[in-house]
XYZ file of C-alpha atoms in Angstrom:
620
model
C 4.125 -19.734 5.644
C 5.609 -19.242 2.226
C 8.526 -16.895 1.829
C 8.113 -13.807 -0.350
C 9.576 -13.823 -3.818
C 11.946 -11.000 -2.846
C 13.490 -10.405 0.527
C 13.601 -6.791 1.531
C 16.960 -5.600 2.838
C 15.632 -5.158 6.323
C 14.628 -8.810 6.483
C 18.120 -9.800 7.477
C 18.612 -7.276 10.209
C 19.382 -3.684 9.577
C 17.296 -1.891 7.030
C 15.633 1.365 6.243
C 12.449 2.621 7.872
C 9.169 4.459 7.100
C 6.869 7.383 8.326
C 3.235 8.770 8.379
C 1.744 11.980 6.788
C 4.099 14.705 6.399
C 7.679 13.597 6.460
C 10.092 15.757 8.435
C 12.878 14.718 6.086
C 10.972 14.096 2.861
C 13.970 13.759 0.522
C 15.961 11.530 2.880
C 13.001 9.249 3.616
C 12.050 9.033 -0.070
C 15.634 8.066 -0.917
C 15.605 5.318 1.736
C 12.272 4.071 0.442
C 13.713 3.802 -3.083
C 16.678 1.860 -1.674
C 14.248 -0.451 0.079
C 12.444 -1.040 -3.219
C 15.668 -1.910 -5.047
C 15.192 -5.719 -4.715
C 11.875 -5.324 -6.526
C 13.294 -3.499 -9.556
C 12.385 -6.196 -12.114
C 8.665 -6.507 -11.256
C 8.456 -2.706 -10.904
C 9.921 -2.263 -14.418
C 7.393 -4.775 -15.752
C 4.624 -2.901 -13.904
C 5.707 0.299 -15.665
C 5.813 -1.420 -19.071
C 2.402 -3.074 -18.664
C 0.805 0.069 -17.222
C 2.198 2.146 -20.095
C 1.032 -0.384 -22.694
C -2.444 -0.537 -21.139
C -2.688 3.258 -21.200
C -1.456 3.567 -24.806
C -4.042 1.084 -26.093
C -6.739 2.790 -24.066
C -5.780 6.207 -25.508
C -5.839 4.893 -29.078
C -9.494 3.830 -28.708
C -11.269 7.181 -29.283
C -9.140 7.960 -32.366
C -10.077 4.593 -33.903
C -13.729 5.067 -32.921
C -13.676 8.456 -34.690
C -13.126 6.624 -38.011
C -16.312 4.609 -37.501
C -18.196 7.764 -36.499
C -16.984 9.668 -39.589
C -17.983 6.786 -41.868
C -21.398 6.581 -40.233
C -21.928 10.358 -40.610
C -20.745 10.276 -44.245
C -23.051 7.321 -45.009
C -26.038 9.120 -43.510
C -25.273 12.186 -45.616
C -25.132 10.009 -48.753
C -28.518 8.526 -47.880
C -30.008 11.955 -47.230
C -28.631 13.480 -50.446
C -29.323 10.379 -52.512
C -25.663 9.920 -53.422
C -24.565 6.354 -54.269
C -22.960 4.130 -51.667
C -24.953 4.548 -48.452
C -23.457 3.386 -45.109
C -20.474 1.013 -45.346
C -21.341 -1.347 -42.488
C -18.489 -3.718 -43.434
C -15.897 -1.004 -42.855
C -17.605 0.090 -39.627
C -17.627 -3.548 -38.419
C -13.879 -3.886 -39.084
C -13.196 -0.671 -37.163
C -15.328 -1.852 -34.217
C -13.551 -5.241 -34.185
C -10.202 -3.435 -34.125
C -11.495 -1.208 -31.327
C -12.623 -4.267 -29.309
C -9.171 -5.871 -29.741
C -7.450 -2.671 -28.592
C -9.588 -2.422 -25.434
C -9.105 -6.140 -24.733
C -5.312 -5.775 -24.915
C -5.558 -2.728 -22.632
C -7.506 -4.781 -20.084
C -4.983 -7.661 -20.206
C -2.023 -5.352 -19.632
C -3.922 -3.588 -16.836
C -4.559 -6.950 -15.135
C -0.895 -7.966 -15.429
C 0.393 -4.713 -13.930
C -2.165 -4.962 -11.083
C -1.161 -8.570 -10.369
C 2.562 -7.747 -10.265
C 2.077 -4.619 -8.135
C -0.032 -6.553 -5.629
C 2.826 -9.049 -5.317
C 5.387 -6.279 -4.771
C 3.294 -4.549 -2.098
C 2.602 -7.763 -0.150
C 6.260 -8.827 -0.342
C 7.287 -5.376 0.840
C 4.803 -5.584 3.714
C 6.147 -9.030 4.676
C 9.746 -7.815 4.585
C 9.031 -4.695 6.629
C 7.108 -6.512 9.344
C 9.827 -9.170 9.470
C 12.487 -6.457 9.859
C 10.432 -4.662 12.533
C 9.898 -7.875 14.505
C 13.619 -8.689 14.430
C 14.428 -5.118 15.406
C 12.199 -5.450 18.475
C 14.424 -8.231 19.774
C 17.584 -6.170 19.297
C 16.453 -2.972 21.000
C 17.649 -2.202 24.531
C 15.111 -2.095 27.351
C 15.702 1.644 27.661
C 13.850 2.154 24.360
C 10.679 0.571 25.742
C 10.950 2.728 28.864
C 10.486 5.884 26.775
C 8.179 4.703 23.942
C 4.634 3.465 24.495
C 3.578 0.011 23.355
C 0.767 1.543 21.315
C 3.211 3.655 19.312
C 5.360 0.602 18.525
C 2.276 -1.397 17.496
C 1.096 1.508 15.333
C 4.360 1.435 13.366
C 4.160 -2.326 12.816
C 0.489 -2.325 11.803
C -0.902 1.065 10.708
C 2.262 2.554 9.224
C 3.154 -0.582 7.256
C -0.423 -0.823 5.957
C -0.411 2.871 5.008
C 2.909 2.505 3.221
C 2.094 -0.605 1.203
C -1.484 0.339 0.271
C -0.662 3.914 -0.768
C 2.480 2.746 -2.583
C 0.439 0.142 -4.449
C -1.987 2.805 -5.627
C 0.437 5.666 -6.223
C 2.986 3.749 -8.349
C 0.439 2.432 -10.850
C -1.545 5.674 -10.890
C 1.607 7.712 -11.414
C 2.533 5.659 -14.484
C -0.950 5.492 -15.990
C -1.690 9.147 -15.269
C 1.624 10.288 -16.749
C 1.191 8.156 -19.855
C -2.438 9.197 -20.204
C -1.595 12.891 -19.880
C 1.173 12.701 -22.471
C -0.702 10.405 -24.855
C -3.948 12.358 -24.706
C -2.049 15.613 -25.328
C -0.473 14.128 -28.473
C -3.849 12.868 -29.690
C -5.535 16.197 -29.014
C -2.831 18.063 -30.938
C -3.250 15.658 -33.846
C -6.965 16.541 -34.002
C -6.880 20.331 -33.409
C -4.188 22.527 -31.946
C -6.699 25.363 -31.405
C -8.971 23.249 -29.181
C -5.894 21.849 -27.419
C -4.855 25.362 -26.354
C -8.336 25.914 -24.930
C -8.097 22.622 -23.000
C -4.636 23.506 -21.642
C -6.041 26.645 -20.020
C -7.677 24.287 -17.472
C -4.296 23.140 -16.103
C -3.118 26.336 -14.330
C -6.514 26.775 -12.666
C -6.478 23.125 -11.546
C -2.920 23.365 -10.196
C -3.784 26.386 -8.061
C -6.636 24.513 -6.372
C -4.542 21.347 -5.980
C -1.635 23.204 -4.356
C -3.913 24.969 -1.874
C -5.754 21.779 -0.889
C -2.564 19.705 -0.510
C -0.980 22.282 1.795
C -4.104 22.556 3.923
C -4.621 18.794 4.239
C -1.038 17.711 5.026
C -0.985 19.236 8.512
C -4.154 17.363 9.423
C -2.860 14.090 7.946
C 0.216 14.405 10.151
C -1.916 15.034 13.249
C -4.147 12.097 12.327
C -1.229 9.657 12.306
C 0.156 10.991 15.590
C -3.196 10.830 17.400
C -3.783 7.333 16.006
C -0.620 6.134 17.788
C -1.788 7.810 21.015
C -5.236 6.218 20.836
C -3.733 2.790 20.113
C -1.465 3.124 23.153
C -4.369 4.150 25.361
C -6.577 1.281 24.171
C -3.774 -1.234 24.758
C -3.122 0.181 28.229
C -6.787 0.289 29.230
C -7.439 -3.222 27.945
C -4.398 -4.617 29.756
C -5.506 -3.020 33.030
C -9.277 -3.417 32.693
C -9.539 -5.347 35.978
C -7.795 -2.571 37.888
C -9.990 0.046 36.197
C -13.141 -1.832 37.228
C -11.824 -2.473 40.740
C -11.292 1.242 41.357
C -14.438 2.301 39.499
C -12.500 4.364 36.994
C -14.479 3.364 33.892
C -15.883 6.853 33.393
C -12.474 8.469 33.881
C -10.886 6.056 31.383
C -13.676 6.754 28.888
C -13.266 10.483 29.409
C -9.522 10.310 28.692
C -10.146 8.093 25.669
C -12.848 10.448 24.355
C -10.446 13.393 24.587
C -7.788 11.667 22.472
C -10.357 10.097 20.165
C -11.930 13.534 19.604
C -8.525 14.896 18.553
C -8.153 11.948 16.156
C -11.686 12.544 14.872
C -11.061 16.237 14.229
C -7.740 15.596 12.475
C -9.192 12.717 10.429
C -12.337 14.623 9.497
C -10.448 17.733 8.371
C -7.833 15.772 6.426
C -10.419 13.621 4.650
C -12.741 16.573 3.985
C -10.007 18.735 2.475
C -8.585 15.915 0.370
C -12.140 14.954 -0.637
C -12.739 18.464 -1.973
C -10.085 17.894 -4.602
C -12.173 15.701 -6.892
C -15.339 17.855 -6.969
C -13.352 21.054 -7.542
C -11.298 19.439 -10.302
C -14.512 18.084 -11.854
C -16.073 21.548 -11.761
C -13.044 23.148 -13.431
C -12.961 20.343 -16.000
C -16.656 20.741 -16.797
C -16.261 24.490 -17.338
C -13.427 23.807 -19.781
C -15.544 21.081 -21.375
C -18.384 23.563 -22.065
C -16.004 26.050 -23.691
C -14.518 23.302 -25.893
C -17.983 22.143 -26.987
C -18.903 25.678 -28.084
C -15.629 26.274 -29.977
C -15.699 22.764 -31.509
C -19.301 23.223 -32.729
C -18.371 26.478 -34.471
C -15.380 24.779 -36.135
C -17.556 21.878 -37.308
C -20.093 24.359 -38.705
C -17.277 26.067 -40.601
C -16.154 22.758 -42.057
C -12.699 22.801 -40.454
C -13.449 19.768 -38.319
C -15.377 16.495 -38.691
C -18.067 15.171 -36.377
C -15.866 12.164 -35.529
C -13.009 14.526 -34.689
C -15.231 16.497 -32.294
C -16.466 13.275 -30.681
C -12.890 11.980 -30.250
C -11.636 15.324 -28.936
C -14.439 15.555 -26.370
C -13.537 12.050 -25.165
C -9.889 13.071 -24.902
C -10.803 16.203 -22.940
C -12.622 14.018 -20.446
C -9.538 11.797 -20.256
C -7.239 14.831 -20.003
C -8.673 16.247 -16.750
C -8.811 12.838 -15.034
C -5.015 12.218 -14.885
C -4.480 15.761 -13.562
C -6.842 14.935 -10.691
C -5.121 11.574 -10.159
C -1.682 13.216 -10.073
C -2.989 15.587 -7.413
C -4.241 12.624 -5.368
C -0.936 10.835 -5.908
C 0.942 13.764 -4.379
C -1.279 13.345 -1.323
C -0.743 9.594 -1.220
C 2.980 9.943 -1.737
C 3.178 12.317 1.228
C 1.424 9.670 3.316
C 3.699 6.958 1.931
C 6.921 8.794 2.738
C 5.600 9.929 6.122
C 4.710 6.337 7.077
C 8.104 5.233 5.773
C 9.854 7.824 7.917
C 8.274 6.501 11.124
C 9.194 2.926 10.221
C 12.753 3.802 9.181
C 13.204 5.862 12.336
C 12.260 2.783 14.349
C 14.570 0.506 12.345
C 17.436 2.948 12.830
C 17.079 3.148 16.616
C 20.383 2.315 18.395
C 20.573 -1.383 19.147
C 22.182 -3.219 22.016
C 25.887 -3.069 21.360
C 27.141 -6.573 20.707
C 30.850 -7.140 20.242
C 32.086 -10.451 18.825
C 32.043 -12.905 21.759
C 35.387 -14.026 23.106
C 33.956 -17.137 24.752
C 31.107 -19.579 24.305
C 29.377 -21.384 27.172
C 29.351 -24.488 24.964
C 33.155 -24.646 25.211
C 33.157 -24.231 29.000
C 31.916 -26.408 31.805
C 29.846 -23.714 33.499
C 29.545 -24.344 37.237
C 27.695 -21.221 38.316
C 30.252 -19.140 40.263
C 29.144 -15.492 40.131
C 31.162 -12.502 41.347
C 30.257 -8.806 41.538
C 33.318 -6.573 41.552
C 32.627 -2.933 42.541
C 29.551 -2.788 40.304
C 28.125 0.650 39.482
C 24.969 1.282 37.505
C 22.589 4.109 36.600
C 19.779 4.248 34.070
C 20.349 5.854 30.696
C 19.835 9.605 30.717
C 20.038 9.852 34.506
C 23.181 11.018 36.331
C 22.038 9.248 39.505
C 23.501 5.839 40.361
C 21.029 3.143 41.399
C 23.851 0.803 42.431
C 26.884 2.681 43.741
C 29.490 0.106 44.787
C 28.352 -3.488 44.953
C 30.761 -6.370 45.549
C 29.920 -9.963 46.407
C 31.091 -13.491 45.585
C 28.640 -16.373 45.118
C 29.871 -19.962 44.885
C 28.337 -22.518 42.551
C 25.235 -24.146 44.055
C 24.748 -21.477 46.719
C 21.309 -20.083 47.475
C 21.698 -16.331 47.863
C 18.896 -14.107 49.083
C 18.807 -10.396 48.249
C 16.737 -8.270 50.612
C 16.187 -4.589 51.170
C 13.582 -1.854 51.012
C 11.839 -0.831 47.793
C 14.217 1.036 45.474
C 17.345 -0.463 46.991
C 18.357 -1.982 43.625
C 17.409 -5.638 44.115
C 15.620 -6.228 40.803
C 18.086 -3.996 38.974
C 20.897 -6.228 40.199
C 19.458 -9.370 38.608
C 18.780 -7.475 35.365
C 22.484 -6.689 35.260
C 23.223 -10.400 35.573
C 21.307 -10.979 32.340
C 22.907 -7.924 30.669
C 19.596 -6.202 30.130
C 21.623 -3.098 30.935
C 25.354 -2.386 30.754
C 27.383 -1.297 33.758
C 28.836 2.129 34.357
C 31.680 0.724 36.361
C 33.120 -2.542 37.740
C 32.300 -5.948 36.304
C 30.329 -9.129 36.869
C 31.909 -12.517 36.164
C 30.555 -16.018 35.573
C 33.056 -18.704 36.525
C 35.742 -16.022 36.479
C 34.887 -14.767 32.974
C 33.417 -11.253 32.509
C 29.837 -11.377 31.278
C 30.836 -9.153 28.347
C 33.012 -12.013 27.010
C 29.833 -13.914 26.090
C 27.131 -12.971 23.602
C 23.902 -11.924 25.329
C 21.946 -14.838 23.897
C 24.597 -17.338 24.921
C 24.863 -15.838 28.411
C 21.107 -15.852 28.975
C 20.922 -19.525 28.047
C 22.683 -20.208 31.379
C 20.114 -18.277 33.420
C 16.511 -18.979 34.298
C 14.006 -16.507 35.722
C 10.776 -16.827 37.671
C 9.201 -13.414 38.160
C 6.444 -12.072 40.367
C 4.309 -11.417 37.280
C 4.073 -14.806 35.595
C 4.167 -14.449 31.805
C 2.263 -16.917 29.637
C 1.260 -16.569 25.996
C -1.800 -17.707 24.067
C -1.381 -21.420 23.412
C -1.684 -24.745 25.198
C -0.229 -25.402 28.645
C 2.091 -27.915 26.988
C 3.431 -25.235 24.641
C 3.847 -22.713 27.449
C 5.998 -25.072 29.506
C 7.948 -26.194 26.424
C 8.914 -22.536 25.872
C 11.824 -23.235 28.261
C 13.225 -25.888 25.896
C 11.656 -26.047 22.453
C 13.220 -29.433 21.684
C 11.756 -31.134 24.784
C 9.398 -34.089 24.331
C 5.901 -34.243 25.832
C 7.194 -36.667 28.449
C 9.959 -34.268 29.512
C 7.431 -31.436 29.750
C 5.179 -33.536 32.002
C 8.122 -34.570 34.171
C 9.044 -30.912 34.651
C 5.425 -30.178 35.602
C 5.547 -32.941 38.230
C 8.715 -31.508 39.761
C 7.024 -28.091 39.785
C 3.991 -29.504 41.671
C 1.844 -28.497 38.687
C 0.947 -31.896 37.186
C -2.028 -32.495 39.498
C -3.865 -29.248 38.850
C -3.100 -29.419 35.094
C -4.829 -32.812 34.822
C -7.937 -31.420 36.540
C -8.320 -28.696 33.910
C -10.547 -29.224 30.853
C -8.218 -30.561 28.201
C -5.356 -31.072 30.647
C -2.003 -30.257 29.080
C -3.781 -29.328 25.847
C -6.007 -26.666 27.423
C -5.670 -23.331 25.638
C -4.369 -20.497 27.796
C -6.327 -17.415 26.768
C -4.960 -13.908 26.321
C -3.299 -12.669 29.534
C -3.864 -16.191 30.986
C -7.158 -15.056 32.503
C -8.414 -18.648 32.806
C -5.695 -19.588 35.328
C -5.124 -18.429 38.901
C -1.993 -16.523 39.907
C -0.622 -19.543 41.752
C -1.244 -21.858 38.789
C 0.528 -19.461 36.441
C 3.468 -19.278 38.830
C 3.765 -23.078 38.984
C 3.756 -23.240 35.176
C 6.597 -20.709 34.971
C 8.569 -22.764 37.477
C 7.949 -25.877 35.351
C 9.225 -23.925 32.348
C 12.378 -22.949 34.248
C 12.952 -26.575 35.360
C 12.660 -27.713 31.738
C 15.213 -25.089 30.647
C 17.716 -26.599 33.140
C 19.832 -23.419 33.650
C 22.997 -23.200 35.767
C 21.849 -20.055 37.574
C 18.282 -19.315 38.736
C 16.770 -15.937 39.557
C 13.569 -15.781 41.579
C 12.099 -12.286 41.819
C 9.257 -12.137 44.369
C 8.013 -15.481 43.062
C 5.651 -16.079 46.007
C 4.608 -12.551 46.903
C 1.178 -12.602 45.246
C -0.167 -16.036 46.246
C -1.917 -17.441 49.297
C -0.118 -19.365 52.028
C -1.269 -22.799 50.838
C -0.162 -22.121 47.262
C 3.065 -20.695 48.627
C 3.834 -24.066 50.220
C 3.352 -25.755 46.841
C 5.514 -23.150 45.107
C 8.156 -23.503 47.813
C 8.341 -27.271 47.158
C 8.540 -26.614 43.433
C 11.313 -24.082 43.979
C 13.257 -26.509 46.151
C 13.233 -28.934 43.204
C 14.141 -26.112 40.850
C 17.056 -24.785 42.910
C 18.612 -28.116 43.799
C 22.256 -28.077 42.662
C 21.980 -24.644 41.052
C 23.305 -21.236 41.948
C 20.284 -19.135 42.805
C 19.435 -15.534 43.561
C 16.205 -15.014 45.486
C 14.530 -11.640 45.898
C 11.783 -11.714 48.518
C 9.916 -9.248 50.700
C 8.656 -12.106 52.887
C 11.858 -12.694 54.811
C 10.395 -15.859 56.355
C 10.818 -17.555 52.947
C 14.606 -17.054 52.830
C 15.690 -18.328 56.248
C 17.247 -21.395 54.610
C 19.369 -19.335 52.212
C 23.121 -20.049 52.297
C 23.906 -16.337 52.192
C 21.874 -13.162 52.545
C 22.809 -9.824 51.006
C 21.143 -6.730 52.505
C 20.910 -3.836 50.061
C 20.225 -0.240 50.959
C 20.565 2.701 48.549
C 22.469 0.561 46.035
C 25.123 -0.747 48.451
C 25.529 -3.870 50.561
C 25.110 -2.833 54.178
C 25.136 -6.357 55.661
C 25.751 -9.921 54.518
C 25.774 -13.307 56.187
C 23.457 -16.173 57.125
C 19.998 -15.633 58.572
C 21.104 -16.494 62.105
C 24.278 -14.396 61.934
C 22.409 -11.336 60.764
C 19.727 -11.710 63.433
C 22.373 -11.996 66.162
C 24.080 -8.888 64.808
C 20.885 -6.947 65.477
C 21.416 -4.557 62.595
C 19.538 -3.583 59.436
C 18.443 -7.135 58.533
C 17.185 -7.837 62.040
C 15.190 -4.624 61.918
C 13.625 -5.602 58.573
C 12.895 -9.145 59.737
C 11.347 -8.194 63.071
C 9.292 -5.359 61.555
C 7.299 -7.903 59.548
C 6.269 -9.784 62.677
C 5.565 -6.552 64.559
C 3.290 -5.480 61.710
C 1.611 -8.887 61.676
C 1.162 -8.736 65.455
C -0.295 -5.236 65.263
C -2.758 -6.302 62.589
C -3.813 -9.303 64.684
C -4.318 -7.126 67.781
C -6.474 -4.720 65.815
C -8.499 -7.650 64.547
């Protein structure tokens, strides 16, 4: 993909942002938008010059044409009266050639300004989407807990499109309309100041209608953009969970909820478009009324000999041109509201607080990381909540140990491993890797030492080869296949159509849950991390597949420090150490046998599974 000619400021990280239809902080957002356009100042200046030149040549046309009309009228009068001379077709031909050249130059300048403005708008769109994508990777997880995916997608797609398309139109129209209005006014005054005063009476009437319509439409434009984000979020959510919706027979309920939001979007969109659409017919009506008055006054002046036929013809053309830019300026005010509103939403997103990242004190490249992990009186609670999820957690894990974390739902098991990867920051205590606090490393550097296999296997659209290589982008095909063999995935991959080159479709719907899990294990093996985290990696597969996954995990965990979260306690009997969590604290720790002999919380959890299984079998 080719790079844009100009990089927007946000392309390198921090940058301004944009909004939808009426900006809450119009002046502030407009100022940020102008700052964002600063790298494009040269093409924008050229756009202004070319647009102005195109308009000037276009305005000059009727005045030049009036000369040909006057000569034609004078020639006809000479023929009628029998005066010598007749019609001077040579002079008329020269005037028409000049007129053709003027209109040709106008068209060339119009093309040049359109070409340059298209380049600016596409470069701006590229820069904004690049900045938004980079921002996504720097936002804390807490942001995605409170903002829907549909709203984020709406900012990246709809708001950027609204901004660039309306900016493309409004900038050129603003220049051409302004130049046309000024130029036509000068030309009209040069023909007749009396008729010009009559034409100017149209402006106050037009402005009254424009002001009323703009105020009425802006509220609905704002609602339209908000409901569009809601509908996008609902569509994304419903599509992602369509199997669950079908399984529970909730299609009608989902459609009902969608129809409610879509109806709100429809009403807001219909009202906004209807009110803004009224602007042109009303302006045309007002313009036509003024046009009739001018024709009557102009005819009386021509009859009195104070004005020529060519002058009337030119003036009438200018009157037509005079009302058009007023209408365009009214539309531009509408578009500019949309532009700044879209900009505000984008800028608000780009200005969201990012994960705090202090300069790293250490680099894992300079250390021989073994995999010793220690939790020292760790405390954690989610942002905005005074409650602590983990109250006082302390544990020491030696390099190469296999540590199982067990406990009831909500005990803080998954939260604990998220803290290892610094997805969240602690409220108290610290976690160390080989004796160094995790905060001494950059997040990216730290996470390079960890691998994760989750309950919900994540694959993206692409080949199986590419999905496994995601763990190490520099790996060769042979290394990828070797990792697949260690993960017990090579056999089933070769039975698939296309083998390693089979395309995984969206949401990996053409693979079973067990197959997806084996591929994620292969990816983790290829990444070769020092510490592995397995979060319910076998909880959603059948017993036979679980045996395969267990073999793959044995290969994966060999020689590595590992943290295993599992509800099936039978899968962690071989763990070197077991930590029992309850309400955010360690209530027991030890080996499987030690904890069973103790007859405490772990033994109760372990035995309850077999009691449940026995009860189910008896019922059967």
